[in-house]
Amino acid sequence: MGLEIKLTDFVIERILVVDDTSENLDAAREYFSQLEVEVDYASSEKEAKEMIEASILDRKKYNLVISDLEMECKDSGKKVLELAYTNQIMGYIATGLNYGALDDAIHGPQTTILPLKEKIPGRKSSSFVWQLALDKILSDLGQGSKEILKSLARYEKFVGKPSPETGKMALKTFD
């Protein structure tokens, strides 16, 4: 199944990509511009949170957030996803590992997708890495990860409003 079909099947119409490195955002723009889906970009935790909140107020909520892990602080990406999950938006971390190593080193640069713990060879400054990351994310959604959102929705319906506790609960899958 192609990525465009998966995006449609999982009702992914709007994506937020968050990374504080301009090269990474440029590569993401290059890749995502080929897809027929609306994609916005944020370069910080603060900007991402503002964009998520605005999307909720505009009733044009993001369906997916892909964030870097370390930005303003060590866990900025988790803070972004906590807000996303609190508002029933699916989220993943795409973080670089061993970026200091040479490209041809045995344990060279790679990008890890959390909570999947899936490793992709290469840096996020490559549009191909973004393609591989989205493919891994959509495969995960196809294997039932959207059940997390269904659980959060039931909890919100029970308490009557979004709760920060739901975001914290969802982040436990990242440990």
mmCIF file of C-alpha atoms in Angstrom:
data_model
loop_
_atom_site.group_PDB
_atom_site.id
_atom_site.type_symbol
_atom_site.label_atom_id
_atom_site.label_comp_id
_atom_site.label_asym_id
_atom_site.label_seq_id
_atom_site.Cartn_x
_atom_site.Cartn_y
_atom_site.Cartn_z
ATOM 1 C CA MET A 1 0.000 0.000 0.000
ATOM 2 C CA GLY A 2 1.460 3.389 -1.036
ATOM 3 C CA LEU A 3 2.018 6.239 1.386
ATOM 4 C CA GLU A 4 -0.712 8.408 -0.181
ATOM 5 C CA ILE A 5 -3.250 5.606 0.255
ATOM 6 C CA LYS A 6 -2.140 5.035 3.857
ATOM 7 C CA LEU A 7 -2.459 8.753 4.596
ATOM 8 C CA THR A 8 -5.991 8.683 3.239
ATOM 9 C CA ASP A 9 -6.899 5.421 5.015
ATOM 10 C CA PHE A 10 -5.679 6.765 8.374
ATOM 11 C CA VAL A 11 -7.338 10.146 7.738
ATOM 12 C CA ILE A 12 -4.036 12.027 7.960
ATOM 13 C CA GLU A 13 -4.873 15.368 6.395
ATOM 14 C CA ARG A 14 -2.711 17.673 8.458
ATOM 15 C CA ILE A 15 0.795 17.085 9.856
ATOM 16 C CA LEU A 16 3.030 19.187 12.085
ATOM 17 C CA VAL A 17 6.800 18.601 11.800
ATOM 18 C CA VAL A 18 8.927 20.031 14.629
ATOM 19 C CA ASP A 19 12.720 20.342 14.548
ATOM 20 C CA ASP A 20 15.094 23.070 15.670
ATOM 21 C CA THR A 21 17.634 22.393 12.892
ATOM 22 C CA SER A 22 16.921 24.332 9.704
ATOM 23 C CA GLU A 23 18.599 21.671 7.507
ATOM 24 C CA ASN A 24 16.251 19.041 8.903
ATOM 25 C CA LEU A 25 13.178 21.199 8.329
ATOM 26 C CA ASP A 26 14.345 21.961 4.775
ATOM 27 C CA ALA A 27 14.679 18.229 4.057
ATOM 28 C CA ALA A 28 11.244 17.610 5.587
ATOM 29 C CA ARG A 29 9.758 20.372 3.409
ATOM 30 C CA GLU A 30 11.384 18.834 0.346
ATOM 31 C CA TYR A 31 9.895 15.431 1.078
ATOM 32 C CA PHE A 32 6.440 16.407 2.349
ATOM 33 C CA SER A 33 5.874 18.875 -0.521
ATOM 34 C CA GLN A 34 5.479 15.822 -2.791
ATOM 35 C CA LEU A 35 2.492 14.549 -0.813
ATOM 36 C CA GLU A 36 -1.082 15.701 -1.010
ATOM 37 C CA VAL A 37 -1.383 16.534 2.664
ATOM 38 C CA GLU A 38 -1.154 19.840 4.523
ATOM 39 C CA VAL A 39 2.104 20.083 6.481
ATOM 40 C CA ASP A 40 3.196 22.850 8.837
ATOM 41 C CA TYR A 41 6.626 23.278 10.368
ATOM 42 C CA ALA A 42 7.786 24.544 13.757
ATOM 43 C CA SER A 43 11.351 25.147 14.891
ATOM 44 C CA SER A 44 10.846 24.998 18.663
ATOM 45 C CA GLU A 45 8.793 23.444 21.430
ATOM 46 C CA LYS A 46 7.154 26.795 22.120
ATOM 47 C CA GLU A 47 6.197 27.394 18.490
ATOM 48 C CA ALA A 48 4.891 23.821 18.126
ATOM 49 C CA LYS A 49 2.690 24.110 21.200
ATOM 50 C CA GLU A 50 1.272 27.424 19.946
ATOM 51 C CA MET A 51 0.524 25.862 16.558
ATOM 52 C CA ILE A 52 -1.163 22.826 18.125
ATOM 53 C CA GLU A 53 -3.323 25.055 20.329
ATOM 54 C CA ALA A 54 -4.220 27.279 17.357
ATOM 55 C CA SER A 55 -5.158 24.224 15.263
ATOM 56 C CA ILE A 56 -7.544 23.119 17.985
ATOM 57 C CA LEU A 57 -9.136 26.562 18.276
ATOM 58 C CA ASP A 58 -9.503 26.748 14.481
ATOM 59 C CA ARG A 59 -11.178 23.321 14.540
ATOM 60 C CA LYS A 60 -8.604 22.194 11.991
ATOM 61 C CA LYS A 61 -6.637 19.965 14.325
ATOM 62 C CA TYR A 62 -3.443 18.211 13.273
ATOM 63 C CA ASN A 63 -3.791 14.466 12.785
ATOM 64 C CA LEU A 64 -0.100 13.738 13.277
ATOM 65 C CA VAL A 65 2.862 15.433 14.953
ATOM 66 C CA ILE A 66 6.442 14.349 14.254
ATOM 67 C CA SER A 67 8.907 16.057 16.577
ATOM 68 C CA ASP A 68 12.600 16.137 17.319
ATOM 69 C CA LEU A 69 13.405 15.115 20.894
ATOM 70 C CA GLU A 70 15.957 17.707 22.024
ATOM 71 C CA MET A 71 15.302 21.359 21.228
ATOM 72 C CA GLU A 72 15.087 24.027 23.950
ATOM 73 C CA CYS A 73 15.662 21.292 26.502
ATOM 74 C CA LYS A 74 16.386 17.578 26.608
ATOM 75 C CA ASP A 75 12.710 16.520 26.520
ATOM 76 C CA SER A 76 11.153 19.294 24.414
ATOM 77 C CA GLY A 77 9.760 16.784 21.932
ATOM 78 C CA LYS A 78 8.043 14.810 24.682
ATOM 79 C CA LYS A 79 6.452 18.032 25.956
ATOM 80 C CA VAL A 80 5.133 18.745 22.449
ATOM 81 C CA LEU A 81 3.704 15.235 22.194
ATOM 82 C CA GLU A 82 2.173 15.435 25.645
ATOM 83 C CA LEU A 83 0.085 18.375 24.416
ATOM 84 C CA ALA A 84 -0.690 16.536 21.186
ATOM 85 C CA TYR A 85 -1.868 13.370 22.960
ATOM 86 C CA THR A 86 -3.841 15.434 25.481
ATOM 87 C CA ASN A 87 -5.814 16.691 22.479
ATOM 88 C CA GLN A 88 -6.068 13.314 20.732
ATOM 89 C CA ILE A 89 -3.394 13.973 18.127
ATOM 90 C CA MET A 90 -1.093 11.066 17.297
ATOM 91 C CA GLY A 91 2.593 11.825 17.789
ATOM 92 C CA TYR A 92 6.033 10.382 17.206
ATOM 93 C CA ILE A 93 9.597 11.449 17.923
ATOM 94 C CA ALA A 94 12.224 11.383 15.161
ATOM 95 C CA THR A 95 15.574 11.854 16.869
ATOM 96 C CA GLY A 96 19.152 11.635 15.659
ATOM 97 C CA LEU A 97 21.648 9.237 17.162
ATOM 98 C CA ASN A 98 25.392 9.081 16.650
ATOM 99 C CA TYR A 99 25.329 12.145 14.407
ATOM 100 C CA GLY A 100 28.921 12.843 15.452
ATOM 101 C CA ALA A 101 30.100 9.615 13.796
ATOM 102 C CA LEU A 102 31.180 9.451 10.188
ATOM 103 C CA ASP A 103 28.529 8.432 7.662
ATOM 104 C CA ASP A 104 30.409 5.227 6.876
ATOM 105 C CA ALA A 105 31.117 4.298 10.511
ATOM 106 C CA ILE A 106 29.708 0.976 11.738
ATOM 107 C CA HIS A 107 27.510 2.779 14.253
ATOM 108 C CA GLY A 108 27.211 5.935 12.190
ATOM 109 C CA PRO A 109 24.422 8.452 12.026
ATOM 110 C CA GLN A 110 20.921 7.171 12.318
ATOM 111 C CA THR A 111 17.461 8.471 13.091
ATOM 112 C CA THR A 112 15.320 6.674 15.647
ATOM 113 C CA ILE A 113 11.530 6.769 15.644
ATOM 114 C CA LEU A 114 9.999 6.654 19.121
ATOM 115 C CA PRO A 115 8.075 4.990 20.664
ATOM 116 C CA LEU A 116 8.783 2.391 17.963
ATOM 117 C CA LYS A 117 12.524 2.291 18.674
ATOM 118 C CA GLU A 118 12.920 1.765 14.918
ATOM 119 C CA LYS A 119 16.267 2.924 13.537
ATOM 120 C CA ILE A 120 16.666 4.470 10.099
ATOM 121 C CA PRO A 121 20.155 4.892 8.639
ATOM 122 C CA GLY A 122 20.966 8.530 7.943
ATOM 123 C CA ARG A 123 20.368 12.034 9.190
ATOM 124 C CA LYS A 124 17.117 13.984 9.128
ATOM 125 C CA SER A 125 18.861 16.452 6.807
ATOM 126 C CA SER A 126 18.036 13.920 4.053
ATOM 127 C CA SER A 127 14.536 13.956 2.560
ATOM 128 C CA PHE A 128 14.841 10.173 2.103
ATOM 129 C CA VAL A 129 15.095 9.743 5.887
ATOM 130 C CA TRP A 130 11.795 11.643 6.251
ATOM 131 C CA GLN A 131 10.215 9.284 3.714
ATOM 132 C CA LEU A 132 11.433 6.245 5.651
ATOM 133 C CA ALA A 133 10.268 7.795 8.932
ATOM 134 C CA LEU A 134 6.765 8.458 7.605
ATOM 135 C CA ASP A 135 6.602 4.931 6.207
ATOM 136 C CA LYS A 136 7.517 3.460 9.634
ATOM 137 C CA ILE A 137 4.975 5.717 11.353
ATOM 138 C CA LEU A 138 2.170 4.782 8.959
ATOM 139 C CA SER A 139 3.015 1.088 9.319
ATOM 140 C CA ASP A 140 2.731 1.499 13.082
ATOM 141 C CA LEU A 141 -0.646 3.189 12.715
ATOM 142 C CA GLY A 142 -1.739 0.275 10.544
ATOM 143 C CA GLN A 143 -0.790 -2.133 13.311
ATOM 144 C CA GLY A 144 -3.191 -0.558 15.769
ATOM 145 C CA SER A 145 -1.421 2.361 17.414
ATOM 146 C CA LYS A 146 -4.475 4.493 16.779
ATOM 147 C CA GLU A 147 -6.039 2.507 19.623
ATOM 148 C CA ILE A 148 -4.164 4.861 21.942
ATOM 149 C CA LEU A 149 -6.182 7.768 20.560
ATOM 150 C CA LYS A 150 -9.428 5.840 20.904
ATOM 151 C CA SER A 151 -8.625 5.212 24.564
ATOM 152 C CA LEU A 152 -7.833 8.886 25.107
ATOM 153 C CA ALA A 153 -11.110 9.857 23.435
ATOM 154 C CA ARG A 154 -13.067 7.547 25.737
ATOM 155 C CA TYR A 155 -11.325 9.038 28.762
ATOM 156 C CA GLU A 156 -12.036 12.589 27.560
ATOM 157 C CA LYS A 157 -15.678 11.713 26.970
ATOM 158 C CA PHE A 158 -15.857 10.305 30.494
ATOM 159 C CA VAL A 159 -14.376 13.408 32.179
ATOM 160 C CA GLY A 160 -15.916 15.868 29.718
ATOM 161 C CA LYS A 161 -12.773 17.714 28.580
ATOM 162 C CA PRO A 162 -9.191 17.105 27.498
ATOM 163 C CA SER A 163 -6.959 16.241 30.429
ATOM 164 C CA PRO A 164 -3.185 16.680 30.662
ATOM 165 C CA GLU A 165 -3.190 13.316 32.413
ATOM 166 C CA THR A 166 -4.107 11.600 29.147
ATOM 167 C CA GLY A 167 -1.030 13.067 27.478
ATOM 168 C CA LYS A 168 1.161 11.882 30.332
ATOM 169 C CA MET A 169 -0.371 8.405 30.154
ATOM 170 C CA ALA A 170 0.254 8.157 26.407
ATOM 171 C CA LEU A 171 3.906 9.172 26.827
ATOM 172 C CA LYS A 172 4.499 6.147 29.030
ATOM 173 C CA THR A 173 4.679 4.150 25.780
ATOM 174 C CA PHE A 174 7.915 6.032 24.993
ATOM 175 C CA ASP A 175 9.801 4.565 27.970
#
